[in-house]
Coordinates of N, CA, C and O and ligand atoms in Angstrom, one line a residue:
M1 N 28.7 38.2 -6.1 CA 28.7 37.4 -5.0 C 29.8 36.7 -5.2 O 30.4 35.8 -6.2
H2 N 30.9 36.4 -4.0 CA 31.9 35.9 -4.1 C 31.1 34.8 -3.1 O 31.4 34.9 -2.0
L3 N 31.8 33.3 -3.7 CA 31.1 32.3 -2.6 C 32.7 31.5 -2.2 O 34.1 31.4 -3.3
K4 N 32.7 31.4 -0.7 CA 33.6 30.7 -0.5 C 33.7 28.9 -1.1 O 33.0 28.7 -1.2
K5 N 35.2 28.3 -0.9 CA 35.0 27.2 -1.3 C 33.7 25.9 0.1 O 33.1 25.2 -0.8
K6 N 33.6 26.6 1.3 CA 32.8 26.3 1.7 C 31.4 25.9 1.2 O 30.6 25.3 1.6
D7 N 31.4 27.6 0.6 CA 29.7 27.5 0.3 C 29.3 26.4 -0.9 O 28.5 26.2 -1.2
W8 N 30.4 26.2 -1.9 CA 30.4 25.3 -2.8 C 30.0 24.4 -2.5 O 28.9 23.0 -2.7
V9 N 30.6 23.5 -1.4 CA 30.4 22.1 -0.4 C 28.9 22.0 -0.1 O 28.2 21.0 -0.1
L10 N 28.6 23.2 0.1 CA 27.4 23.3 0.9 C 26.1 23.2 0.0 O 25.3 22.7 -0.3
I11 N 26.7 24.1 -1.5 CA 25.6 23.8 -2.4 C 25.6 22.3 -2.8 O 24.7 21.6 -3.1
A12 N 26.8 21.8 -3.1 CA 26.5 20.5 -4.3 C 26.5 19.3 -2.7 O 25.2 19.1 -3.2
I13 N 25.9 19.8 -1.5 CA 25.7 19.0 -0.4 C 24.3 18.8 -0.9 O 23.1 17.7 -0.9
I14 N 23.6 19.8 -0.9 CA 21.9 20.3 -1.2 C 21.4 19.5 -2.0 O 20.8 19.3 -2.8
I15 N 22.5 19.6 -3.3 CA 22.1 19.3 -4.7 C 21.9 17.7 -4.5 O 21.0 17.3 -5.0
V16 N 22.5 17.0 -4.3 CA 23.0 16.1 -3.6 C 21.8 15.4 -3.4 O 20.8 14.2 -3.8
V17 N 21.3 15.8 -2.4 CA 20.5 15.2 -0.8 C 19.0 15.6 -1.7 O 18.1 14.9 -1.5
A18 N 18.9 16.6 -2.6 CA 17.3 17.0 -3.4 C 17.8 15.8 -4.6 O 16.5 15.5 -4.8
G19 N 18.7 15.5 -5.2 CA 18.4 14.6 -6.0 C 18.5 13.2 -5.7 O 17.5 12.5 -5.8
L20 N 18.7 12.9 -4.4 CA 19.1 11.8 -3.8 C 17.4 11.2 -3.3 O 16.7 10.5 -3.9
A21 N 16.8 12.7 -3.2 CA 15.3 12.3 -2.4 C 14.5 12.4 -3.5 O 13.4 11.6 -3.5
F22 N 14.4 12.8 -4.8 CA 13.7 12.5 -6.3 C 13.7 11.3 -6.6 O 13.0 10.8 -7.3
F23 N 14.7 10.9 -6.7 CA 15.2 9.6 -7.3 C 15.0 8.6 -6.4 O 14.0 7.3 -7.0
L24 N 14.7 8.2 -5.0 CA 14.3 7.9 -3.9 C 12.5 7.6 -4.3 O 11.8 6.7 -4.3
H25 N 12.2 8.7 -4.5 CA 10.5 8.6 -4.1 C 10.3 8.2 -5.9 O 9.4 7.3 -5.9
N26 N 11.0 8.5 -7.0 CA 10.5 8.0 -7.9 C 10.6 6.5 -7.7 O 9.8 5.3 -9.0
L27 N 11.9 5.9 -7.4 CA 12.3 4.2 -7.4 C 10.8 3.7 -6.4 O 10.5 2.9 -6.9
L28 N 10.4 4.1 -5.2 CA 9.5 4.0 -4.9 C 8.4 4.0 -5.1 O 7.6 3.1 -5.1
G29 N 8.0 5.1 -5.8 CA 6.8 4.6 -6.6 C 6.3 4.0 -7.6 O 5.2 3.5 -7.7
A30 N 7.4 3.5 -8.3 CA 7.5 2.7 -9.5 C 7.2 1.4 -9.2 O 6.9 0.5 -9.5
K31 N 7.5 1.2 -7.7 CA 7.6 -0.2 -7.0 C 6.7 -0.4 -6.5 O 6.3 -1.3 -5.7
G32 N 4.9 0.0 -7.3 CA 4.0 -0.5 -7.4 C 3.3 -0.4 -5.7 O 3.6 -0.8 -4.9
A33 N 3.5 1.0 -5.4 CA 3.1 1.3 -4.6 C 2.3 1.0 -3.6 O 1.7 1.0 -2.6
N34 N 0.5 0.3 -4.3 CA -0.6 -0.6 -3.9 C -0.1 -1.2 -2.8 O 0.8 -2.1 -2.7
C35 N -0.8 -0.9 -1.6 CA -0.8 -1.8 -0.4 C -2.0 -1.8 0.2 O -3.0 -1.1 -0.1
V36 N -2.6 -3.3 0.6 CA -3.8 -3.3 1.8 C -3.4 -2.5 3.0 O -2.5 -3.4 3.6
V37 N -4.8 -2.0 3.5 CA -4.8 -1.8 5.2 C -5.4 -2.6 5.7 O -6.8 -2.3 5.6
V38 N -5.5 -3.2 6.2 CA -6.3 -4.3 7.7 C -6.5 -3.5 8.8 O -5.7 -3.0 9.7
K39 N -8.0 -3.3 8.9 CA -8.5 -2.7 9.6 C -9.7 -3.6 10.7 O -10.5 -4.1 10.3
V40 N -9.3 -3.7 12.1 CA -10.1 -4.4 12.6 C -10.9 -3.3 14.0 O -10.4 -2.3 14.6
D41 N -12.2 -3.0 13.7 CA -12.6 -2.1 14.9 C -12.2 -1.0 14.4 O -12.2 -0.6 15.3
G42 N -11.9 -0.7 13.6 CA -11.3 0.8 13.0 C -10.2 0.7 13.8 O -9.3 2.4 13.1
K43 N -9.5 0.1 13.9 CA -7.4 0.4 14.0 C -7.1 -0.4 13.1 O -7.5 -1.7 12.7
I44 N -5.9 -0.1 12.9 CA -5.5 -0.4 11.4 C -4.2 -1.6 12.6 O -3.4 -1.8 13.4
E45 N -4.7 -2.8 11.9 CA -4.1 -4.1 12.2 C -2.5 -4.7 11.6 O -1.8 -4.8 12.1
G46 N -2.6 -3.8 10.4 CA -1.6 -4.4 9.8 C -1.9 -3.6 8.4 O -2.7 -3.0 7.9
T47 N -0.5 -3.5 7.4 CA -0.6 -2.7 5.7 C 0.2 -4.2 5.4 O 1.4 -3.9 5.6
Y48 N -0.2 -4.4 4.5 CA 0.8 -5.6 3.2 C 0.6 -5.0 2.3 O -0.2 -4.6 1.6
S49 N 2.2 -5.7 1.1 CA 2.5 -4.7 -0.4 C 1.4 -6.2 -1.0 O 1.7 -7.5 -0.8
L50 N 0.8 -5.4 -1.9 CA 0.4 -5.8 -2.6 C 0.6 -6.7 -3.9 O 0.5 -7.9 -4.3
G51 N 1.5 -6.0 -4.0 CA 3.0 -7.1 -5.0 C 3.5 -8.5 -4.2 O 4.6 -8.8 -4.7
E52 N 3.0 -9.0 -2.8 CA 4.0 -10.1 -2.6 C 2.6 -11.1 -2.0 O 2.3 -10.5 -1.5
D53 N 2.8 -12.1 -2.8 CA 1.5 -13.2 -2.3 C 1.6 -13.9 -1.1 O 3.1 -14.0 -0.6
Q54 N 0.9 -13.1 -0.4 CA 1.0 -14.0 1.3 C -0.6 -14.4 1.4 O -1.6 -13.7 0.7
E55 N -0.8 -14.8 3.1 CA -1.6 -14.9 3.6 C -1.6 -14.4 4.9 O -0.8 -14.4 5.8
I56 N -3.0 -13.7 5.3 CA -3.0 -13.4 6.4 C -4.2 -13.4 7.3 O -4.8 -13.1 6.7
S57 N -3.7 -13.9 8.4 CA -4.4 -14.2 9.4 C -5.0 -12.8 9.8 O -4.2 -12.2 10.9
I58 N -6.6 -12.3 9.5 CA -7.0 -11.3 11.0 C -7.7 -11.4 11.6 O -8.6 -12.3 11.8
N59 N -7.4 -10.4 12.7 CA -8.3 -10.5 14.0 C -8.6 -11.9 14.9 O -9.2 -12.3 15.3
G60 N -6.8 -12.4 15.0 CA -6.8 -13.3 15.7 C -7.6 -14.7 15.1 O -7.8 -16.0 15.5
G61 N -7.6 -14.9 13.6 CA -8.0 -16.0 12.6 C -9.1 -15.8 12.5 O -9.5 -16.8 11.5
T62 N -10.1 -15.1 13.2 CA -11.9 -14.5 12.7 C -11.3 -14.8 10.8 O -12.7 -15.2 10.2
N63 N -10.7 -14.0 10.2 CA -10.8 -13.8 8.9 C -9.1 -14.2 8.5 O -8.1 -14.0 9.0
T64 N -9.4 -14.8 7.1 CA -8.2 -15.0 6.2 C -8.3 -14.0 4.9 O -9.0 -14.8 4.5
L65 N -7.5 -13.6 4.9 CA -6.7 -12.6 3.5 C -5.5 -13.5 2.7 O -5.0 -13.9 3.5
V66 N -6.4 -13.9 0.9 CA -5.0 -13.9 0.1 C -4.8 -12.6 -0.5 O -5.9 -12.2 -0.7
I67 N -3.4 -12.4 -0.4 CA -2.9 -11.2 -1.3 C -2.2 -12.5 -2.7 O -1.6 -13.2 -2.5
K68 N -2.8 -12.6 -4.1 CA -2.1 -12.9 -4.6 C -2.6 -12.3 -6.3 O -3.2 -11.7 -6.4
N69 N -1.5 -12.0 -7.2 CA -1.1 -11.4 -8.6 C -1.7 -10.3 -8.2 O -2.4 -9.4 -9.5
N70 N -1.2 -9.5 -7.3 CA -1.7 -8.1 -7.2 C -3.0 -7.6 -6.0 O -3.4 -6.7 -7.1
R71 N -3.6 -9.1 -6.2 CA -5.1 -9.1 -5.4 C -5.4 -9.1 -4.1 O -4.5 -10.3 -4.2
A72 N -6.1 -8.9 -3.5 CA -6.4 -9.2 -2.4 C -8.1 -9.9 -1.9 O -9.0 -9.3 -2.7
K73 N -7.8 -11.2 -1.8 CA -9.2 -11.4 -1.5 C -9.5 -12.5 -0.1 O -8.4 -13.0 0.2
M74 N -10.6 -12.0 0.4 CA -10.7 -12.5 1.6 C -11.4 -13.9 1.3 O -11.8 -15.0 1.2
K75 N -10.5 -15.4 2.1 CA -10.7 -16.3 1.5 C -11.1 -17.1 2.6 O -12.2 -17.8 2.0
E76 N -10.8 -17.2 3.8 CA -12.3 -17.7 4.4 C -12.4 -16.5 5.4 O -12.0 -15.5 5.9
A77 N -13.3 -16.8 6.3 CA -14.5 -15.9 7.5 C -15.0 -16.8 8.2 O -16.0 -17.6 7.9
D78 N -15.2 -16.2 9.6 CA -16.4 -17.2 10.2 C -17.5 -16.9 10.9 O -18.6 -16.8 11.6
C79 N -17.8 -15.5 9.6 CA -18.9 -15.0 10.2 C -20.0 -15.6 9.6 O -19.8 -16.4 8.6
P80 N -21.5 -15.6 10.2 CA -22.7 -15.8 9.4 C -22.9 -15.7 8.1 O -23.5 -16.6 7.2
D81 N -22.6 -14.6 7.3 CA -23.4 -13.7 6.0 C -22.4 -14.5 5.3 O -22.9 -14.6 3.7
Q82 N -21.0 -14.6 5.5 CA -19.8 -14.8 4.4 C -20.4 -13.7 3.4 O -19.5 -13.7 1.7
L83 N -20.3 -12.7 3.0 CA -20.4 -11.8 2.1 C -19.2 -11.2 2.2 O -18.7 -10.9 0.6
C84 N -18.2 -11.1 2.9 CA -16.5 -10.6 2.7 C -16.1 -11.6 1.5 O -15.1 -11.2 0.5
V85 N -16.6 -13.1 1.8 CA -15.8 -14.0 1.2 C -16.4 -13.9 -0.5 O -15.3 -14.5 -1.3
N86 N -17.3 -13.6 -0.4 CA -18.2 -13.6 -1.4 C -17.9 -12.8 -2.6 O -18.0 -12.3 -3.6
Q87 N -17.3 -11.0 -1.7 CA -16.7 -10.3 -2.9 C -15.2 -10.4 -3.6 O -15.3 -11.0 -3.3
K88 N -15.7 -9.6 -4.5 CA -14.6 -9.7 -5.7 C -13.1 -9.4 -5.3 O -13.2 -8.8 -4.3
A89 N -12.2 -10.0 -5.7 CA -11.1 -9.6 -5.3 C -10.5 -7.9 -5.1 O -11.0 -7.4 -6.6
I90 N -10.1 -7.1 -4.9 CA -9.7 -5.8 -4.6 C -8.3 -5.6 -5.4 O -7.0 -6.2 -4.9
S91 N -7.8 -4.6 -6.0 CA -6.6 -4.7 -6.4 C -6.8 -2.9 -6.6 O -5.2 -2.2 -6.7
K92 N -7.5 -2.0 -6.8 CA -7.6 -0.8 -7.2 C -7.7 0.4 -5.6 O -8.7 -0.2 -4.8
N93 N -7.2 1.2 -6.4 CA -6.9 2.6 -5.5 C -8.6 2.8 -4.7 O -9.3 2.4 -5.4
N94 N -8.4 2.6 -3.5 CA -10.0 2.9 -2.3 C -11.0 1.6 -2.3 O -12.1 1.4 -2.4
E95 N -10.2 0.4 -3.5 CA -11.7 -0.6 -3.1 C -11.6 -1.7 -1.9 O -10.4 -0.7 -1.0
S96 N -12.6 -2.0 -1.3 CA -12.7 -2.8 -0.2 C -13.0 -3.5 -0.2 O -14.4 -3.7 -0.9
I97 N -12.8 -4.6 1.1 CA -13.8 -5.5 1.3 C -14.3 -5.4 3.0 O -13.2 -4.9 3.8
I98 N -15.3 -5.3 3.4 CA -15.7 -4.9 4.3 C -16.7 -6.6 4.9 O -17.3 -7.1 4.3
C99 N -16.3 -7.2 6.5 CA -16.7 -7.9 7.1 C -17.3 -7.2 8.3 O -16.5 -6.8 9.3
L100 N -18.8 -6.6 8.0 CA -19.9 -6.4 8.8 C -19.4 -7.1 10.2 O -19.4 -6.3 11.4
P101 N -19.8 -8.5 10.5 CA -19.8 -9.3 12.0 C -19.1 -9.1 12.5 O -18.9 -8.9 13.7
N102 N -17.1 -9.4 11.6 CA -16.5 -8.7 12.7 C -15.9 -8.0 12.6 O -14.5 -7.7 12.9
K103 N -16.0 -7.2 12.0 CA -15.8 -5.6 12.0 C -14.2 -5.5 11.2 O -13.5 -4.5 11.5
V104 N -14.1 -6.2 10.3 CA -12.6 -6.1 9.5 C -12.9 -5.4 8.4 O -13.9 -5.5 7.8
V105 N -12.0 -4.5 7.9 CA -12.1 -3.6 6.8 C -10.7 -3.5 6.2 O -9.8 -3.4 6.6
V106 N -10.9 -4.3 5.0 CA -9.9 -4.6 4.2 C -9.8 -3.4 2.7 O -10.5 -2.9 2.4
E107 N -8.5 -2.4 3.1 CA -8.8 -1.3 1.9 C -7.5 -1.4 0.9 O -6.3 -1.5 1.8
V108 N -7.3 -0.7 -0.2 CA -6.5 -0.7 -0.8 C -6.2 0.6 -0.8 O -7.1 1.4 -0.4
E109 N -4.5 0.6 -0.5 CA -4.2 2.1 -0.2 C -2.9 2.8 -1.4 O -2.4 1.8 -1.6
S110 N -3.2 3.5 -1.6 CA -2.2 4.1 -3.0 C -1.3 5.4 -2.6 O -2.4 6.3 -2.5
S111 N 0.0 5.6 -2.7 CA 0.3 6.6 -2.1 C 0.5 8.1 -3.5 O 0.3 8.8 -2.9
E112 N 0.2 7.1 -4.6 CA -0.3 8.6 -5.8 C -1.3 7.4 -6.6 O -1.4 6.3 -7.0
N113 N -2.5 8.3 -6.9 CA -3.2 7.8 -8.3 C -2.6 7.3 -9.7 O -1.8 8.2 -9.9
S114 N -2.6 6.1 -9.4 CA -1.4 5.5 -11.2 C -2.5 5.2 -12.0 O -3.4 4.9 -12.0
E115 N -2.1 5.8 -13.0 CA -3.0 5.9 -14.5 C -2.9 4.3 -15.2 O -3.1 4.0 -16.1
F116 N -1.5 3.6 -14.5 CA -1.7 2.0 -15.1 C -2.5 1.3 -14.7 O -2.3 0.0 -14.8
D117 N -3.2 1.8 -13.4 CA -4.4 0.3 -13.2 C -5.0 -0.1 -14.3 O -5.4 -1.5 -14.0
A118 N -5.3 0.7 -15.4 CA -6.1 0.1 -16.4 C -5.6 -1.4 -16.8 O -6.1 -1.9 -17.8
V119 N -4.1 -0.7 -17.4 CA -3.3 -1.8 -18.3 C -2.9 -3.0 -17.2 O -3.0 -3.8 -17.5
S120 N -2.5 -2.9 -16.0 CA -2.3 -3.8 -15.3 C -3.3 -4.6 -14.7 O -3.4 -5.6 -13.8
N121 N -4.5 -4.2 -14.9 CA -5.7 -5.1 -15.0 C -6.5 -5.9 -16.2 O -7.2 -5.8 -16.4
Ligands
ZN1 ZN1 -17.8 -11.8 6.4

């Protein structure tokens, strides 16, 4: 098999791109992929990183979610039952806080299942 210079350049580009994609994937994966998805009435209202401390007003202010120390907790809600406020903070993949009266769902999503959950908890 005889390779021309052009072929070698092509091979080099493929290797670099593949390496870069692998590197980026690892980088993003290691950077705490967990985030919370906020849904109102079944529609996604926003996605927020658990790694960033913040306060989120949901559904025009009926619910207030607080993200702190990689955990999300419903801080305030105007629903009559206050069940969502009383739910414990969520941080692990597939954990959720649900406010039935306001149709608000907050769910933790992770791009990959992390075996480090037990450690960070
Ligand atoms: Zn509620």
